[in-house]
PDB file of C-alpha atoms in Angstrom:
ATOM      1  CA  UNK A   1     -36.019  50.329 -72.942  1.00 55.00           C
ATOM      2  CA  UNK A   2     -35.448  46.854 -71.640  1.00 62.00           C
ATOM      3  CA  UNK A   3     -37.629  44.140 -71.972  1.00 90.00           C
ATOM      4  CA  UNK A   4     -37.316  41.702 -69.491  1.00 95.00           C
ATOM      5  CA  UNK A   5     -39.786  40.230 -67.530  1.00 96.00           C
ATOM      6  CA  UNK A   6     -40.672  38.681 -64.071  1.00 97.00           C
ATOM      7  CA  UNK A   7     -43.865  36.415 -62.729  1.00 97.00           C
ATOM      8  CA  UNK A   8     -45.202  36.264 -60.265  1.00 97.00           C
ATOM      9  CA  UNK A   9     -44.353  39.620 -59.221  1.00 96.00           C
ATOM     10  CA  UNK A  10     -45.736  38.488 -55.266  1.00 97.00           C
ATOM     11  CA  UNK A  11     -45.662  34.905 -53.799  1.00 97.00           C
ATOM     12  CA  UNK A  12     -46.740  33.698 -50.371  1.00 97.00           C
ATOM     13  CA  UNK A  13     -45.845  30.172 -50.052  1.00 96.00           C
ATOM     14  CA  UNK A  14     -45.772  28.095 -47.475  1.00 96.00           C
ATOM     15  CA  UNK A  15     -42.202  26.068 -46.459  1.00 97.00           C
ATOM     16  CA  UNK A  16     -41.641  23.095 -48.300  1.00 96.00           C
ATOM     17  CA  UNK A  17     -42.980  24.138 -51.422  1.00 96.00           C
ATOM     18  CA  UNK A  18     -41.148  24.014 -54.894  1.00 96.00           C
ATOM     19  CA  UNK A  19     -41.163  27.015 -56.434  1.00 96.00           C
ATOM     20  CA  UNK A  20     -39.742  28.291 -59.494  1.00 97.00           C
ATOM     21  CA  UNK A  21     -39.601  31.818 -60.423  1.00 98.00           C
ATOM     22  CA  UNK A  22     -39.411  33.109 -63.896  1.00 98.00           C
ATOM     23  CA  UNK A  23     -37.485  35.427 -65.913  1.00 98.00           C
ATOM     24  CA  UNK A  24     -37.593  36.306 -69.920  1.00 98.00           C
ATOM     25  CA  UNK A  25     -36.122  38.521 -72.116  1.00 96.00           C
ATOM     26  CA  UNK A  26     -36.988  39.525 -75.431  1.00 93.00           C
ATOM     27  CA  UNK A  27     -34.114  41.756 -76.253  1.00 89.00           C
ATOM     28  CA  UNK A  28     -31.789  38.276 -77.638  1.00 89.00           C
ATOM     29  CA  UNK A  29     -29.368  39.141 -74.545  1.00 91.00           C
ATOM     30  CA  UNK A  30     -26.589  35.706 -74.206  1.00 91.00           C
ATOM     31  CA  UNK A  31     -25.926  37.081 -70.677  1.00 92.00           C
ATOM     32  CA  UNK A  32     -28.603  36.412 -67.430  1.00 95.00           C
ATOM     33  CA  UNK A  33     -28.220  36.839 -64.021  1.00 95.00           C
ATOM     34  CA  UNK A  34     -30.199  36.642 -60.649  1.00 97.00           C
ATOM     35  CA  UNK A  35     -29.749  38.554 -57.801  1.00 96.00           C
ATOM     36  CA  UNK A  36     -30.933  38.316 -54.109  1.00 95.00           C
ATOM     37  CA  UNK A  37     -31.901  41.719 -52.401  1.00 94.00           C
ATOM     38  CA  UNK A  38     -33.537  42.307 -48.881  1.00 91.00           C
ATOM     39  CA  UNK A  39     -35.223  45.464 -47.987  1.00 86.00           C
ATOM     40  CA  UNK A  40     -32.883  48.349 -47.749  1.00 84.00           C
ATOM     41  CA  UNK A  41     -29.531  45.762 -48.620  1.00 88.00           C
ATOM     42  CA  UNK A  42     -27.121  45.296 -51.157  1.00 88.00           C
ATOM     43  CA  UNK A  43     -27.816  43.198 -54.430  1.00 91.00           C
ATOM     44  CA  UNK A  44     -26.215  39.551 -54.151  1.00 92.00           C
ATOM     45  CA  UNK A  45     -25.367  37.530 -57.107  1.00 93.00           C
ATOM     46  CA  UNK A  46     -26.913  33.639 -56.618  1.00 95.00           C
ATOM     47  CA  UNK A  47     -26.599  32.593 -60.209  1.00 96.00           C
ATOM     48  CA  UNK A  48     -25.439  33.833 -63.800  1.00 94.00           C
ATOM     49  CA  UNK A  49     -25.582  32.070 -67.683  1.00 95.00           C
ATOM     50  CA  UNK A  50     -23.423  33.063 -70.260  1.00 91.00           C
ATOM     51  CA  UNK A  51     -25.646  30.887 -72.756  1.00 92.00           C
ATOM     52  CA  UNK A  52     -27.503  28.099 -73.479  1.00 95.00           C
ATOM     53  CA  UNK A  53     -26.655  25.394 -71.526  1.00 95.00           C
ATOM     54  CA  UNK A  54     -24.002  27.422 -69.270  1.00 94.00           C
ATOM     55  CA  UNK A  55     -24.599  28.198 -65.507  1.00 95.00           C
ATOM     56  CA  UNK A  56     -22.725  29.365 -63.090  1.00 94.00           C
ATOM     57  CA  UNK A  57     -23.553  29.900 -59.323  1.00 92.00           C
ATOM     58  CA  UNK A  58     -22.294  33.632 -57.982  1.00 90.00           C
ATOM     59  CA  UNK A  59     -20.643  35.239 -54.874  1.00 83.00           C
ATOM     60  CA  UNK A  60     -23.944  34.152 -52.369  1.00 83.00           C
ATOM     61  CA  UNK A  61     -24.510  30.718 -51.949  1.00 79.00           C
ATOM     62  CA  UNK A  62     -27.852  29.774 -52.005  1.00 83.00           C
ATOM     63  CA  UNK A  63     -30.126  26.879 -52.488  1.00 89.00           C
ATOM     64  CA  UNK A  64     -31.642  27.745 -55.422  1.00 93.00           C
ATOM     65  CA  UNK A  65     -31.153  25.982 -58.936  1.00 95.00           C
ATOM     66  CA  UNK A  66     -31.455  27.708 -62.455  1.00 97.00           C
ATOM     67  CA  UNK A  67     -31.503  26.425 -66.236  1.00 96.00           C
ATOM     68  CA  UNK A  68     -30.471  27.666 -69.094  1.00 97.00           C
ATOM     69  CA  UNK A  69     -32.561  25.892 -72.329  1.00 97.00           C
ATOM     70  CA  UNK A  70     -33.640  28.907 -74.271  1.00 96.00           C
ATOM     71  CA  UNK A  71     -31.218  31.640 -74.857  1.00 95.00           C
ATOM     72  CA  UNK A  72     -34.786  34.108 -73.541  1.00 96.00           C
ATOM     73  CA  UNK A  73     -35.499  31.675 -70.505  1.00 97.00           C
ATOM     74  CA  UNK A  74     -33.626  31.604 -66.954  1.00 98.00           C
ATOM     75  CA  UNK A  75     -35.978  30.206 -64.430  1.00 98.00           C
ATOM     76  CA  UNK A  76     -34.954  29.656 -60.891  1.00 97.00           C
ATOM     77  CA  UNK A  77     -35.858  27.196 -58.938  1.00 96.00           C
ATOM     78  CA  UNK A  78     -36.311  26.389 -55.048  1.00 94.00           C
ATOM     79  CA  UNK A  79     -36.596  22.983 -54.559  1.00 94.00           C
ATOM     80  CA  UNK A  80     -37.890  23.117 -50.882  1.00 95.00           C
ATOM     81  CA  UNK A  81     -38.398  26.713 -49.552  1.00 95.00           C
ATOM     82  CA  UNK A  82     -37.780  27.869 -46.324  1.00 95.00           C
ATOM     83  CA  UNK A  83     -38.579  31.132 -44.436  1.00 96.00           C
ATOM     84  CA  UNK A  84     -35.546  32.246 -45.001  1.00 94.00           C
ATOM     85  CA  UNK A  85     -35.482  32.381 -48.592  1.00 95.00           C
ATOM     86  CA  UNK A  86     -38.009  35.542 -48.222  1.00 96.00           C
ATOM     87  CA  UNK A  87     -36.481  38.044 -50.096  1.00 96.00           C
ATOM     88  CA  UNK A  88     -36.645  40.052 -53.531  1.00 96.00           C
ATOM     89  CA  UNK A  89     -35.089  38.407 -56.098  1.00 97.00           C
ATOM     90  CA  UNK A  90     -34.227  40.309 -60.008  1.00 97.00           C
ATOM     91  CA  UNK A  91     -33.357  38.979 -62.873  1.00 98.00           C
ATOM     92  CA  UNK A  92     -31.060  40.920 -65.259  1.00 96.00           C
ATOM     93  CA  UNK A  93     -29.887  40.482 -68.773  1.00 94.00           C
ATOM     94  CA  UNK A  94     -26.887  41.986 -70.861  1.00 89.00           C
ATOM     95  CA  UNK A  95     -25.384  41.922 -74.345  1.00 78.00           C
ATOM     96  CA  UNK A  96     -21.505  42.081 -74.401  1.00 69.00           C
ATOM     97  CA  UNK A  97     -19.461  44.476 -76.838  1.00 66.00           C
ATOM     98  CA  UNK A  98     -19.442  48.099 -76.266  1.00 54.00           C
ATOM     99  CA  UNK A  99     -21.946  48.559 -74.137  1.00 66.00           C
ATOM    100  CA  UNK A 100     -21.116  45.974 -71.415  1.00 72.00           C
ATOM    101  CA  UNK A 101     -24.239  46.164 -68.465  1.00 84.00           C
ATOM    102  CA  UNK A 102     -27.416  44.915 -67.503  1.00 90.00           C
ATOM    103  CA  UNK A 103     -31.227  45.413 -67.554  1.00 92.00           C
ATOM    104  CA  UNK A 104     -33.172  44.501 -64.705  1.00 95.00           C
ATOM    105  CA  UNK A 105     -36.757  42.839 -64.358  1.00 96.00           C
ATOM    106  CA  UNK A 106     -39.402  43.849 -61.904  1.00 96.00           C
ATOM    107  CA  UNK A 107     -38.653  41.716 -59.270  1.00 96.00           C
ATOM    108  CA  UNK A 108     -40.246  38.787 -57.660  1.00 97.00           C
ATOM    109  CA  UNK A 109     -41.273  39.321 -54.042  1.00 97.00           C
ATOM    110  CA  UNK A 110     -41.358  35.658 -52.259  1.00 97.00           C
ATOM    111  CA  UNK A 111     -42.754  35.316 -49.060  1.00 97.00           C
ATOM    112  CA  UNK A 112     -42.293  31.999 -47.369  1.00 97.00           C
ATOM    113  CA  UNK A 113     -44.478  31.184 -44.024  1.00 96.00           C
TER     114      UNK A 113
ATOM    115  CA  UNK B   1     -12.495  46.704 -48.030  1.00 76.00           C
ATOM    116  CA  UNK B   2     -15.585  46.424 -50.083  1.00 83.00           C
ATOM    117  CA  UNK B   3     -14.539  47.085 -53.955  1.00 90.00           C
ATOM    118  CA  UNK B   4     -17.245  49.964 -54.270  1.00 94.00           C
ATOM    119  CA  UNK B   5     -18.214  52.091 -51.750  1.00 94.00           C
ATOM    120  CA  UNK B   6     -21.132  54.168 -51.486  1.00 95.00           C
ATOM    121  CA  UNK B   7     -22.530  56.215 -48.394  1.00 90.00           C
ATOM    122  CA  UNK B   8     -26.253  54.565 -48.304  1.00 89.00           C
ATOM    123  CA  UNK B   9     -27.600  57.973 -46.760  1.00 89.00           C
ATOM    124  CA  UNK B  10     -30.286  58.592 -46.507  1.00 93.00           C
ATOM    125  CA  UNK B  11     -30.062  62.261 -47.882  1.00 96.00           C
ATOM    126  CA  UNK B  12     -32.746  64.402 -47.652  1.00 97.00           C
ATOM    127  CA  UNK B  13     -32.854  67.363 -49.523  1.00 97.00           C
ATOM    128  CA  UNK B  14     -35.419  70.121 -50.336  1.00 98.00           C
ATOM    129  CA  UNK B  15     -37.201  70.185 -54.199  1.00 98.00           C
ATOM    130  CA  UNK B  16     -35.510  72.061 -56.344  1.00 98.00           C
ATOM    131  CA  UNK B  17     -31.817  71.510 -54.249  1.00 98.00           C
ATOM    132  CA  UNK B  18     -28.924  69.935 -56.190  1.00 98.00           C
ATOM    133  CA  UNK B  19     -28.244  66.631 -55.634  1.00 98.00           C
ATOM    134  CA  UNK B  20     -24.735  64.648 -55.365  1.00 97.00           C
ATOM    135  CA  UNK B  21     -23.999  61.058 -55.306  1.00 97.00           C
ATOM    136  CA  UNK B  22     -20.726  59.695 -55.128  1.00 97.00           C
ATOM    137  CA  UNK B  23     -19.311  56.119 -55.223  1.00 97.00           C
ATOM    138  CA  UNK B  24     -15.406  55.970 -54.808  1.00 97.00           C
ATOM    139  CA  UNK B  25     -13.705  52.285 -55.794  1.00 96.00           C
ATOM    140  CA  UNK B  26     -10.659  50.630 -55.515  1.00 95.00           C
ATOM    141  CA  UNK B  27     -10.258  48.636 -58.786  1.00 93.00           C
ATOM    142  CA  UNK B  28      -7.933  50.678 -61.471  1.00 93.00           C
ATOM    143  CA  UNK B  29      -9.243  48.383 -63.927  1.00 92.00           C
ATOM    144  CA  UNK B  30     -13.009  49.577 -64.163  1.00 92.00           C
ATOM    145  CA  UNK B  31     -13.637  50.951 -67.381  1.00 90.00           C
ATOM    146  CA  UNK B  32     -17.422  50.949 -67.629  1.00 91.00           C
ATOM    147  CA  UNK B  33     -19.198  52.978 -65.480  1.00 94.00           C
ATOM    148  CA  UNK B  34     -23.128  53.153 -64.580  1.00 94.00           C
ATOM    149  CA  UNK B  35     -26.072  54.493 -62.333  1.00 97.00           C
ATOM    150  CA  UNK B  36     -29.255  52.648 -61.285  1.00 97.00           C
ATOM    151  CA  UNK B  37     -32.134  54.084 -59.257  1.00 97.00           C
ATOM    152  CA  UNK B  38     -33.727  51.904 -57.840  1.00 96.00           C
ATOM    153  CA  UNK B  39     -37.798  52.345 -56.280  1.00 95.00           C
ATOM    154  CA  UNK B  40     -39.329  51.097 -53.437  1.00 91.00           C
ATOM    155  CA  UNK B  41     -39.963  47.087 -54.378  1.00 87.00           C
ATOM    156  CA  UNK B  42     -38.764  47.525 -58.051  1.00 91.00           C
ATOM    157  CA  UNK B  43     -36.237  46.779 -59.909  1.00 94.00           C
ATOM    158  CA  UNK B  44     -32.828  48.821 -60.821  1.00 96.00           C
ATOM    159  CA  UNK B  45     -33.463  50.774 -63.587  1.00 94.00           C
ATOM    160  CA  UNK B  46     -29.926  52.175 -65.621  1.00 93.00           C
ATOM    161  CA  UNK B  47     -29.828  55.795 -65.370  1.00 95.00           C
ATOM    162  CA  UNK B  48     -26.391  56.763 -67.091  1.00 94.00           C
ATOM    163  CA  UNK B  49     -23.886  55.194 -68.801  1.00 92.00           C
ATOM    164  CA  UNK B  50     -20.224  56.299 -69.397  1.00 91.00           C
ATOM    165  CA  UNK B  51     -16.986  54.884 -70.304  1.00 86.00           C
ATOM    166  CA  UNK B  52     -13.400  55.618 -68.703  1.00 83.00           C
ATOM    167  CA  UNK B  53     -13.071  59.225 -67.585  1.00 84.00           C
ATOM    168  CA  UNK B  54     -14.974  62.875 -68.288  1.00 86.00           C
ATOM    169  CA  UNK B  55     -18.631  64.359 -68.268  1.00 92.00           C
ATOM    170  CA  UNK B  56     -22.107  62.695 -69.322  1.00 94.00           C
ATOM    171  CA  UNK B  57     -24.856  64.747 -69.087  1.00 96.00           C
ATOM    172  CA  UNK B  58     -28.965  63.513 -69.809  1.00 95.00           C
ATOM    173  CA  UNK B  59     -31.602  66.094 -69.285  1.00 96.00           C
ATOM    174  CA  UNK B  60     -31.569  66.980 -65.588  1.00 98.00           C
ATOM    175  CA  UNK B  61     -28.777  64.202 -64.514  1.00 98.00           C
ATOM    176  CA  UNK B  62     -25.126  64.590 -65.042  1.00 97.00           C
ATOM    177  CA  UNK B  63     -22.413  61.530 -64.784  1.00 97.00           C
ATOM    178  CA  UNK B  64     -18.516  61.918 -63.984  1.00 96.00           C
ATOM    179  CA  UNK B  65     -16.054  59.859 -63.649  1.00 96.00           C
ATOM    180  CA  UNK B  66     -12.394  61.129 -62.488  1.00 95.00           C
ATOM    181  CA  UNK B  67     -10.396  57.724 -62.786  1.00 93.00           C
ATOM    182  CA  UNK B  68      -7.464  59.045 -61.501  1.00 93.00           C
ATOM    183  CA  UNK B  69      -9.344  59.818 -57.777  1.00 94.00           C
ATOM    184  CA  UNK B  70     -11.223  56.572 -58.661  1.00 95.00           C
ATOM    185  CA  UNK B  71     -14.261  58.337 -57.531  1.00 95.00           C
ATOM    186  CA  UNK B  72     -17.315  58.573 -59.637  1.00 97.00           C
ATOM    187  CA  UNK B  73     -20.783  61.231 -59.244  1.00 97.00           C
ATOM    188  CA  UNK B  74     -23.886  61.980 -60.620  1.00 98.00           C
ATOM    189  CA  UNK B  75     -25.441  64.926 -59.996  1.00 98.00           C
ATOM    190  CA  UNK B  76     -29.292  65.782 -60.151  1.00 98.00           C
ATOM    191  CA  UNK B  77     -30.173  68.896 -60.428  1.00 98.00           C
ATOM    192  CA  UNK B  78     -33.390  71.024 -60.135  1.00 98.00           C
ATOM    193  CA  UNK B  79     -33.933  67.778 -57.859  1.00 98.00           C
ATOM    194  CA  UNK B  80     -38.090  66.471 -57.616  1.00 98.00           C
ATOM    195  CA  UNK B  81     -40.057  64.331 -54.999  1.00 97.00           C
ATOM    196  CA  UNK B  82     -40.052  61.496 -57.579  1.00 97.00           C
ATOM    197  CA  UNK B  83     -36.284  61.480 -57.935  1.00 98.00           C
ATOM    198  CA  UNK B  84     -36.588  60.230 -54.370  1.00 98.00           C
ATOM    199  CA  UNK B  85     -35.202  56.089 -54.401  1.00 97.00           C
ATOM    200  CA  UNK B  86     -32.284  54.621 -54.215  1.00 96.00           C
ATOM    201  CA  UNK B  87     -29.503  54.932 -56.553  1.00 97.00           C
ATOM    202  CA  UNK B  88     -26.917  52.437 -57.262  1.00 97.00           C
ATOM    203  CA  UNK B  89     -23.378  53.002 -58.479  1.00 96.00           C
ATOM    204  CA  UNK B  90     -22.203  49.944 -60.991  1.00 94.00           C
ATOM    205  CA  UNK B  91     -19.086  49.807 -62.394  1.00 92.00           C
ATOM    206  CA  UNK B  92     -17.166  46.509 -64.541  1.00 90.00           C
ATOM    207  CA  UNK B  93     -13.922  46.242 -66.216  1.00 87.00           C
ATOM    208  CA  UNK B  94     -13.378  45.324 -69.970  1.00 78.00           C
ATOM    209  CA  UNK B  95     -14.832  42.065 -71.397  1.00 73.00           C
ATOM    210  CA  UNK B  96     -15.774  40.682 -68.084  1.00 72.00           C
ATOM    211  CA  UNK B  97     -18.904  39.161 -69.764  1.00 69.00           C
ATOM    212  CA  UNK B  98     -21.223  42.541 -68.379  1.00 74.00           C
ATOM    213  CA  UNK B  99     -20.540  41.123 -64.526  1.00 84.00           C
ATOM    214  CA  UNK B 100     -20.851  44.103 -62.681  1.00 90.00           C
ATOM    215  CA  UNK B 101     -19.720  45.487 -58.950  1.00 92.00           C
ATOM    216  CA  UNK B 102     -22.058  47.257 -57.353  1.00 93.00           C
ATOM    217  CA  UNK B 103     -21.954  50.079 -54.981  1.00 94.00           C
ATOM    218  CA  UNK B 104     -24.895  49.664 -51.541  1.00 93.00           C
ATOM    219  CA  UNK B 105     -26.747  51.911 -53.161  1.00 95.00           C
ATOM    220  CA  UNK B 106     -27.726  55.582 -51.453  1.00 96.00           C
ATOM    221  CA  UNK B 107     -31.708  56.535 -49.982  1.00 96.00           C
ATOM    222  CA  UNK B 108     -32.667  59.776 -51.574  1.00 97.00           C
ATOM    223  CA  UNK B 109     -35.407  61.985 -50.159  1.00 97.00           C
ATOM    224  CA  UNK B 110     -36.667  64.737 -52.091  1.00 98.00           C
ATOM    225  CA  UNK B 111     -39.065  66.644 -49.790  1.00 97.00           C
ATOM    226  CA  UNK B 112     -41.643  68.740 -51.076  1.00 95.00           C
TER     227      UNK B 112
END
């Protein structure tokens, strides 16, 4: 069983506001990722770490910054959000060698008025 | 072409029915093969698990993977209302540092 968790799991905010959303795993995983997913879509990459230190943005652009400190940390952060950052965003984590996927968090459901 | 393709349904199917879920991709160099479902404001949780070709069966799920078709399945059988979500095809080739491609993902509906 993974263990790899999301707060807040819900955020209303209104536009402007920084936000950061975060994401930690307790399973010693090198590998983290965030995705982007709207109701009923497809799962975008926006950002992935291979390590302390290492970030890399993915196939969506987006606005949204992420740090890599603590090999169990990957917050994202919004510096100034906008409506249409509303979406569902996951975290994930992986370990390569033989086994090469990912565990996902909850989820963070972010509202922006 | 998208890489993965998946028919995102939704398909509804009576309890008990057999279920099949197919993802067919165009990459010869996936090796690593997976399923997610997915609920309703959650996040993907991994299902199955197989590498290259052949049969991988857990309790009521089954995975296959026929590399040569490039097509890939999991079956459900004795199907229940809460198998009803979304399931995700994954798929990633050797040593590409776990990224994965993923398929859109299929609505299931299990009706009592």
């Amino acid at each position: 069983e993974a263990d790899i968790y999301q707060t807040p799991r819900y955020l209303v905010i209104g536009t402007g506001k920084k936000i950061t959303l975060e994401c930690s795993q307790t399973m010693g995983h090198d590998k983290m990722y965030w995705y982007q997913q709207d109701p009923g879509m497809e799962l975008h990459l926006i950002h992935y770490s291979y390590g302390v230190n290492s970030t890399e943005k993915g196939d969506l652009s987006s606005e949204s910054t992420v740090s890599r400190i603590r090999t169990e940390h990957f917050p994202l952060t919004l510096e100034s959000a906008r409506p249409s950052h509303t979406s569902q965003y996951l975290c994930a984590s992986g370990l390569a060698g033989a086994q090469e996927t990912q565990y996902f968090g909850p989820g963070t459901r972010l509202l922006v008025l | 072409q998208k890489e993965v393709e998946q028919d995102p349904g939704p398909l509804s199917v009576p309890e008990g029915a057999i279920v099949s879920l197919n993802c067919t991709y165009s990459n010869s160099a996936f090796q690593y093969f997976m399923w997610y479902r997915q609920y309703s404001r959650k996040g993907p949780e991994l299902l199955m698990y197989t590498y290259s070709s052949g049969n991988k069966e857990d309790g009521r799920f089954t995975a296959q993977v026929d590399k040569s078709s490039k097509y890939i399945s999991l079956f459900i059988r004795d199907s229940q209302p809460s198998d009803s979500a979304t399931y995700l095809c994954a798929m990633s080739v050797h040593n590409a540092g776990n990224m994965l491609t993923f398929g859109g993902g299929t609505r299931l509906m299990v009706k009592p």
